[in-house]
Amino acid sequence: MKNINFLLAVLLLFFCACNSTTDENEKTPNFPSTQDSNITDATPGMTYKIDTSKQVNKLLVPGDTLLMMQMADKKGSIRGYLGGIERHVTVIVPVGSGDSIMAEIIPDDKKANIRFNQIYIPVGKGGKYDGPFSRKIIYPITAMGNYKLVIGENLMAEGDWEGSFTCNVEIR
């Protein structure tokens, strides 16, 4: 009986050691060095104004982040990071004129499970949402204001995905 109790105690210690909750195994975004002046680290839950009038800025974005884009000649580009399932990057595109919004997601991994999940249209009280879409979207502009492009995983496809991508936006 003592041998069984000892064996159970050893197994319990082994089980507890294997289920350690240390942060050593957690995945973190592999951001390039911030020595390049074109690259800025982003913090989840923050809103960033991106000035694309001088150059194409690269903002490395963890999930659940809002980005306010300042368009130059009605064009903009953002370098982002999607942190996995149920993590979203929302690009806010101010629209003052034009007929349509054209946007494209270009992931570093061509097999990535990423798409435009929704677009918010600023019409009426509270606006409306439409979607889902693929990696490319051409959407008619029906009202002026802030459109929101919600980027995330395709929940209809298999496999979780996280990684870097570029989002190009143009107002035509």
PDB file of C-alpha atoms in Angstrom:
ATOM      1  CA  MET A   1       0.000   0.000   0.000  1.00  0.00           C
ATOM      2  CA  LYS A   2       2.894   2.329   0.833  1.00  0.00           C
ATOM      3  CA  ASN A   3       4.391   1.673  -2.602  1.00  0.00           C
ATOM      4  CA  ILE A   4       1.122   2.673  -4.311  1.00  0.00           C
ATOM      5  CA  ASN A   5       0.881   5.897  -2.263  1.00  0.00           C
ATOM      6  CA  PHE A   6       4.498   6.709  -3.090  1.00  0.00           C
ATOM      7  CA  LEU A   7       3.896   5.989  -6.795  1.00  0.00           C
ATOM      8  CA  LEU A   8       0.767   8.191  -6.796  1.00  0.00           C
ATOM      9  CA  ALA A   9       2.694  11.030  -5.123  1.00  0.00           C
ATOM     10  CA  VAL A  10       5.473  10.806  -7.722  1.00  0.00           C
ATOM     11  CA  LEU A  11       2.936  10.770 -10.563  1.00  0.00           C
ATOM     12  CA  LEU A  12       1.148  13.779  -9.061  1.00  0.00           C
ATOM     13  CA  LEU A  13       4.419  15.752  -8.831  1.00  0.00           C
ATOM     14  CA  PHE A  14       5.313  14.786 -12.400  1.00  0.00           C
ATOM     15  CA  PHE A  15       1.857  15.839 -13.642  1.00  0.00           C
ATOM     16  CA  CYS A  16       2.087  19.209 -11.840  1.00  0.00           C
ATOM     17  CA  ALA A  17       5.562  19.856 -13.221  1.00  0.00           C
ATOM     18  CA  CYS A  18       4.397  19.167 -16.798  1.00  0.00           C
ATOM     19  CA  ASN A  19       1.490  21.603 -16.459  1.00  0.00           C
ATOM     20  CA  SER A  20       3.612  24.513 -15.318  1.00  0.00           C
ATOM     21  CA  THR A  21       2.174  27.924 -16.282  1.00  0.00           C
ATOM     22  CA  THR A  22       5.453  29.677 -16.943  1.00  0.00           C
ATOM     23  CA  ASP A  23       5.633  32.118 -19.840  1.00  0.00           C
ATOM     24  CA  GLU A  24       8.562  30.310 -21.469  1.00  0.00           C
ATOM     25  CA  ASN A  25       6.364  28.526 -24.030  1.00  0.00           C
ATOM     26  CA  GLU A  26       4.072  31.438 -24.869  1.00  0.00           C
ATOM     27  CA  LYS A  27       4.336  32.763 -28.402  1.00  0.00           C
ATOM     28  CA  THR A  28       5.116  36.432 -28.801  1.00  0.00           C
ATOM     29  CA  PRO A  29       5.194  38.393 -32.035  1.00  0.00           C
ATOM     30  CA  ASN A  30       8.600  38.353 -33.666  1.00  0.00           C
ATOM     31  CA  PHE A  31       8.913  42.072 -34.338  1.00  0.00           C
ATOM     32  CA  PRO A  32      11.907  43.334 -36.314  1.00  0.00           C
ATOM     33  CA  SER A  33      14.264  45.777 -34.671  1.00  0.00           C
ATOM     34  CA  THR A  34      12.751  49.222 -34.074  1.00  0.00           C
ATOM     35  CA  GLN A  35      15.959  50.932 -35.185  1.00  0.00           C
ATOM     36  CA  ASP A  36      14.311  51.493 -38.567  1.00  0.00           C
ATOM     37  CA  SER A  37      12.436  54.798 -38.315  1.00  0.00           C
ATOM     38  CA  ASN A  38       9.649  53.409 -40.525  1.00  0.00           C
ATOM     39  CA  ILE A  39       8.663  50.815 -37.935  1.00  0.00           C
ATOM     40  CA  THR A  40       6.652  51.466 -34.795  1.00  0.00           C
ATOM     41  CA  ASP A  41       5.537  48.917 -32.209  1.00  0.00           C
ATOM     42  CA  ALA A  42       1.849  49.041 -31.384  1.00  0.00           C
ATOM     43  CA  THR A  43       0.039  48.239 -28.169  1.00  0.00           C
ATOM     44  CA  PRO A  44      -3.229  46.272 -28.160  1.00  0.00           C
ATOM     45  CA  GLY A  45      -6.332  48.352 -27.522  1.00  0.00           C
ATOM     46  CA  MET A  46      -4.752  51.644 -28.608  1.00  0.00           C
ATOM     47  CA  THR A  47      -5.673  53.907 -31.534  1.00  0.00           C
ATOM     48  CA  TYR A  48      -2.882  55.111 -33.800  1.00  0.00           C
ATOM     49  CA  LYS A  49      -2.927  57.859 -36.397  1.00  0.00           C
ATOM     50  CA  ILE A  50      -0.819  56.841 -39.357  1.00  0.00           C
ATOM     51  CA  ASP A  51       0.540  59.646 -41.535  1.00  0.00           C
ATOM     52  CA  THR A  52       1.167  58.225 -44.996  1.00  0.00           C
ATOM     53  CA  SER A  53       1.728  61.593 -46.644  1.00  0.00           C
ATOM     54  CA  LYS A  54       5.541  61.346 -46.409  1.00  0.00           C
ATOM     55  CA  GLN A  55       6.119  57.620 -46.789  1.00  0.00           C
ATOM     56  CA  VAL A  56       4.426  54.271 -46.395  1.00  0.00           C
ATOM     57  CA  ASN A  57       4.555  53.626 -42.665  1.00  0.00           C
ATOM     58  CA  LYS A  58       4.857  50.164 -41.216  1.00  0.00           C
ATOM     59  CA  LEU A  59       3.021  49.631 -37.954  1.00  0.00           C
ATOM     60  CA  LEU A  60       3.506  46.266 -36.320  1.00  0.00           C
ATOM     61  CA  VAL A  61       0.145  45.530 -34.792  1.00  0.00           C
ATOM     62  CA  PRO A  62      -0.769  42.926 -32.185  1.00  0.00           C
ATOM     63  CA  GLY A  63      -4.389  41.778 -32.255  1.00  0.00           C
ATOM     64  CA  ASP A  64      -7.418  43.731 -31.019  1.00  0.00           C
ATOM     65  CA  THR A  65      -5.971  47.039 -32.151  1.00  0.00           C
ATOM     66  CA  LEU A  66      -7.593  50.067 -33.791  1.00  0.00           C
ATOM     67  CA  LEU A  67      -5.644  51.964 -36.448  1.00  0.00           C
ATOM     68  CA  MET A  68      -6.711  55.404 -37.730  1.00  0.00           C
ATOM     69  CA  MET A  69      -5.283  55.856 -41.211  1.00  0.00           C
ATOM     70  CA  GLN A  70      -4.416  59.264 -42.649  1.00  0.00           C
ATOM     71  CA  MET A  71      -4.534  58.795 -46.409  1.00  0.00           C
ATOM     72  CA  ALA A  72      -2.058  60.390 -48.823  1.00  0.00           C
ATOM     73  CA  ASP A  73      -3.507  60.808 -52.322  1.00  0.00           C
ATOM     74  CA  LYS A  74      -6.316  58.505 -51.157  1.00  0.00           C
ATOM     75  CA  LYS A  75      -3.855  55.632 -50.543  1.00  0.00           C
ATOM     76  CA  GLY A  76      -2.356  54.038 -47.441  1.00  0.00           C
ATOM     77  CA  SER A  77      -0.512  50.916 -46.327  1.00  0.00           C
ATOM     78  CA  ILE A  78       0.003  49.322 -42.918  1.00  0.00           C
ATOM     79  CA  ARG A  79       2.240  46.440 -41.880  1.00  0.00           C
ATOM     80  CA  GLY A  80       0.449  44.469 -39.161  1.00  0.00           C
ATOM     81  CA  TYR A  81       0.454  41.394 -36.987  1.00  0.00           C
ATOM     82  CA  LEU A  82      -2.546  39.173 -36.297  1.00  0.00           C
ATOM     83  CA  GLY A  83      -2.274  37.384 -32.956  1.00  0.00           C
ATOM     84  CA  GLY A  84      -4.510  34.386 -33.687  1.00  0.00           C
ATOM     85  CA  ILE A  85      -8.122  33.359 -33.407  1.00  0.00           C
ATOM     86  CA  GLU A  86     -10.574  35.951 -32.074  1.00  0.00           C
ATOM     87  CA  ARG A  87      -7.884  38.633 -32.277  1.00  0.00           C
ATOM     88  CA  HIS A  88      -8.696  41.424 -34.700  1.00  0.00           C
ATOM     89  CA  VAL A  89      -7.027  44.416 -36.259  1.00  0.00           C
ATOM     90  CA  THR A  90      -9.451  47.194 -37.220  1.00  0.00           C
ATOM     91  CA  VAL A  91      -8.309  49.755 -39.778  1.00  0.00           C
ATOM     92  CA  ILE A  92     -10.341  52.979 -39.603  1.00  0.00           C
ATOM     93  CA  VAL A  93     -10.427  54.687 -43.000  1.00  0.00           C
ATOM     94  CA  PRO A  94     -11.703  58.290 -43.067  1.00  0.00           C
ATOM     95  CA  VAL A  95     -13.679  58.870 -46.272  1.00  0.00           C
ATOM     96  CA  GLY A  96     -14.490  62.397 -47.435  1.00  0.00           C
ATOM     97  CA  SER A  97     -15.013  61.663 -51.128  1.00  0.00           C
ATOM     98  CA  GLY A  98     -14.861  58.845 -53.641  1.00  0.00           C
ATOM     99  CA  ASP A  99     -16.959  56.063 -55.118  1.00  0.00           C
ATOM    100  CA  SER A 100     -15.413  52.947 -53.584  1.00  0.00           C
ATOM    101  CA  ILE A 101     -12.911  51.588 -51.071  1.00  0.00           C
ATOM    102  CA  MET A 102     -10.456  49.080 -52.442  1.00  0.00           C
ATOM    103  CA  ALA A 103      -8.437  47.128 -49.856  1.00  0.00           C
ATOM    104  CA  GLU A 104      -6.180  44.094 -49.922  1.00  0.00           C
ATOM    105  CA  ILE A 105      -4.500  41.968 -47.266  1.00  0.00           C
ATOM    106  CA  ILE A 106      -1.135  40.495 -48.264  1.00  0.00           C
ATOM    107  CA  PRO A 107       0.086  37.993 -45.642  1.00  0.00           C
ATOM    108  CA  ASP A 108       3.747  37.016 -45.379  1.00  0.00           C
ATOM    109  CA  ASP A 109       2.558  33.389 -45.442  1.00  0.00           C
ATOM    110  CA  LYS A 110       0.615  32.896 -48.689  1.00  0.00           C
ATOM    111  CA  LYS A 111      -1.391  30.035 -47.115  1.00  0.00           C
ATOM    112  CA  ALA A 112      -2.469  32.203 -44.183  1.00  0.00           C
ATOM    113  CA  ASN A 113      -6.003  31.940 -42.871  1.00  0.00           C
ATOM    114  CA  ILE A 114      -6.741  35.701 -42.879  1.00  0.00           C
ATOM    115  CA  ARG A 115      -9.436  37.882 -44.428  1.00  0.00           C
ATOM    116  CA  PHE A 116     -11.600  40.970 -44.038  1.00  0.00           C
ATOM    117  CA  ASN A 117     -14.204  39.773 -41.543  1.00  0.00           C
ATOM    118  CA  GLN A 118     -16.408  42.871 -41.706  1.00  0.00           C
ATOM    119  CA  ILE A 119     -16.705  46.404 -42.955  1.00  0.00           C
ATOM    120  CA  TYR A 120     -18.475  49.081 -40.921  1.00  0.00           C
ATOM    121  CA  ILE A 121     -20.417  51.651 -42.963  1.00  0.00           C
ATOM    122  CA  PRO A 122     -21.181  54.980 -41.216  1.00  0.00           C
ATOM    123  CA  VAL A 123     -24.862  55.283 -42.225  1.00  0.00           C
ATOM    124  CA  GLY A 124     -27.818  56.122 -40.027  1.00  0.00           C
ATOM    125  CA  LYS A 125     -27.789  55.926 -36.268  1.00  0.00           C
ATOM    126  CA  GLY A 126     -25.126  53.442 -35.207  1.00  0.00           C
ATOM    127  CA  GLY A 127     -24.049  52.546 -38.750  1.00  0.00           C
ATOM    128  CA  LYS A 128     -24.201  49.057 -40.240  1.00  0.00           C
ATOM    129  CA  TYR A 129     -21.853  46.137 -40.832  1.00  0.00           C
ATOM    130  CA  ASP A 130     -21.405  43.939 -43.880  1.00  0.00           C
ATOM    131  CA  GLY A 131     -19.283  40.867 -44.492  1.00  0.00           C
ATOM    132  CA  PRO A 132     -17.512  38.499 -44.439  1.00  0.00           C
ATOM    133  CA  PHE A 133     -15.187  39.037 -47.389  1.00  0.00           C
ATOM    134  CA  SER A 134     -11.971  37.556 -48.772  1.00  0.00           C
ATOM    135  CA  ARG A 135      -8.479  39.095 -48.763  1.00  0.00           C
ATOM    136  CA  LYS A 136      -9.530  41.640 -51.391  1.00  0.00           C
ATOM    137  CA  ILE A 137     -12.495  43.950 -51.118  1.00  0.00           C
ATOM    138  CA  ILE A 138     -13.992  46.622 -53.358  1.00  0.00           C
ATOM    139  CA  TYR A 139     -16.882  48.232 -51.515  1.00  0.00           C
ATOM    140  CA  PRO A 140     -19.100  51.109 -52.727  1.00  0.00           C
ATOM    141  CA  ILE A 141     -19.017  54.309 -50.678  1.00  0.00           C
ATOM    142  CA  THR A 142     -22.591  55.158 -49.711  1.00  0.00           C
ATOM    143  CA  ALA A 143     -21.862  57.738 -46.997  1.00  0.00           C
ATOM    144  CA  MET A 144     -18.980  59.920 -45.902  1.00  0.00           C
ATOM    145  CA  GLY A 145     -17.313  59.236 -42.560  1.00  0.00           C
ATOM    146  CA  ASN A 146     -15.092  56.632 -40.915  1.00  0.00           C
ATOM    147  CA  TYR A 147     -15.301  53.184 -42.485  1.00  0.00           C
ATOM    148  CA  LYS A 148     -13.827  50.331 -40.431  1.00  0.00           C
ATOM    149  CA  LEU A 149     -12.155  47.302 -41.985  1.00  0.00           C
ATOM    150  CA  VAL A 150     -12.034  44.417 -39.487  1.00  0.00           C
ATOM    151  CA  ILE A 151      -9.206  41.966 -40.242  1.00  0.00           C
ATOM    152  CA  GLY A 152      -9.142  38.507 -38.653  1.00  0.00           C
ATOM    153  CA  GLU A 153      -9.120  34.786 -39.263  1.00  0.00           C
ATOM    154  CA  ASN A 154     -11.529  33.041 -41.583  1.00  0.00           C
ATOM    155  CA  LEU A 155     -13.607  31.062 -39.089  1.00  0.00           C
ATOM    156  CA  MET A 156     -15.043  28.927 -41.921  1.00  0.00           C
ATOM    157  CA  ALA A 157     -11.589  27.571 -42.773  1.00  0.00           C
ATOM    158  CA  GLU A 158      -9.547  25.052 -40.836  1.00  0.00           C
ATOM    159  CA  GLY A 159      -6.557  25.915 -38.744  1.00  0.00           C
ATOM    160  CA  ASP A 160      -5.659  28.805 -36.513  1.00  0.00           C
ATOM    161  CA  TRP A 161      -3.253  31.365 -37.898  1.00  0.00           C
ATOM    162  CA  GLU A 162      -1.134  34.165 -36.587  1.00  0.00           C
ATOM    163  CA  GLY A 163       1.482  36.195 -38.348  1.00  0.00           C
ATOM    164  CA  SER A 164       2.442  39.355 -40.197  1.00  0.00           C
ATOM    165  CA  PHE A 165       0.584  40.960 -43.066  1.00  0.00           C
ATOM    166  CA  THR A 166       0.355  44.164 -45.087  1.00  0.00           C
ATOM    167  CA  CYS A 167      -2.962  45.956 -45.617  1.00  0.00           C
ATOM    168  CA  ASN A 168      -3.191  48.312 -48.616  1.00  0.00           C
ATOM    169  CA  VAL A 169      -6.151  50.687 -48.870  1.00  0.00           C
ATOM    170  CA  GLU A 170      -7.155  52.975 -51.730  1.00  0.00           C
ATOM    171  CA  ILE A 171     -10.185  55.222 -52.160  1.00  0.00           C
ATOM    172  CA  ARG A 172     -11.311  55.572 -55.769  1.00  0.00           C
TER     173      ARG A 172
END
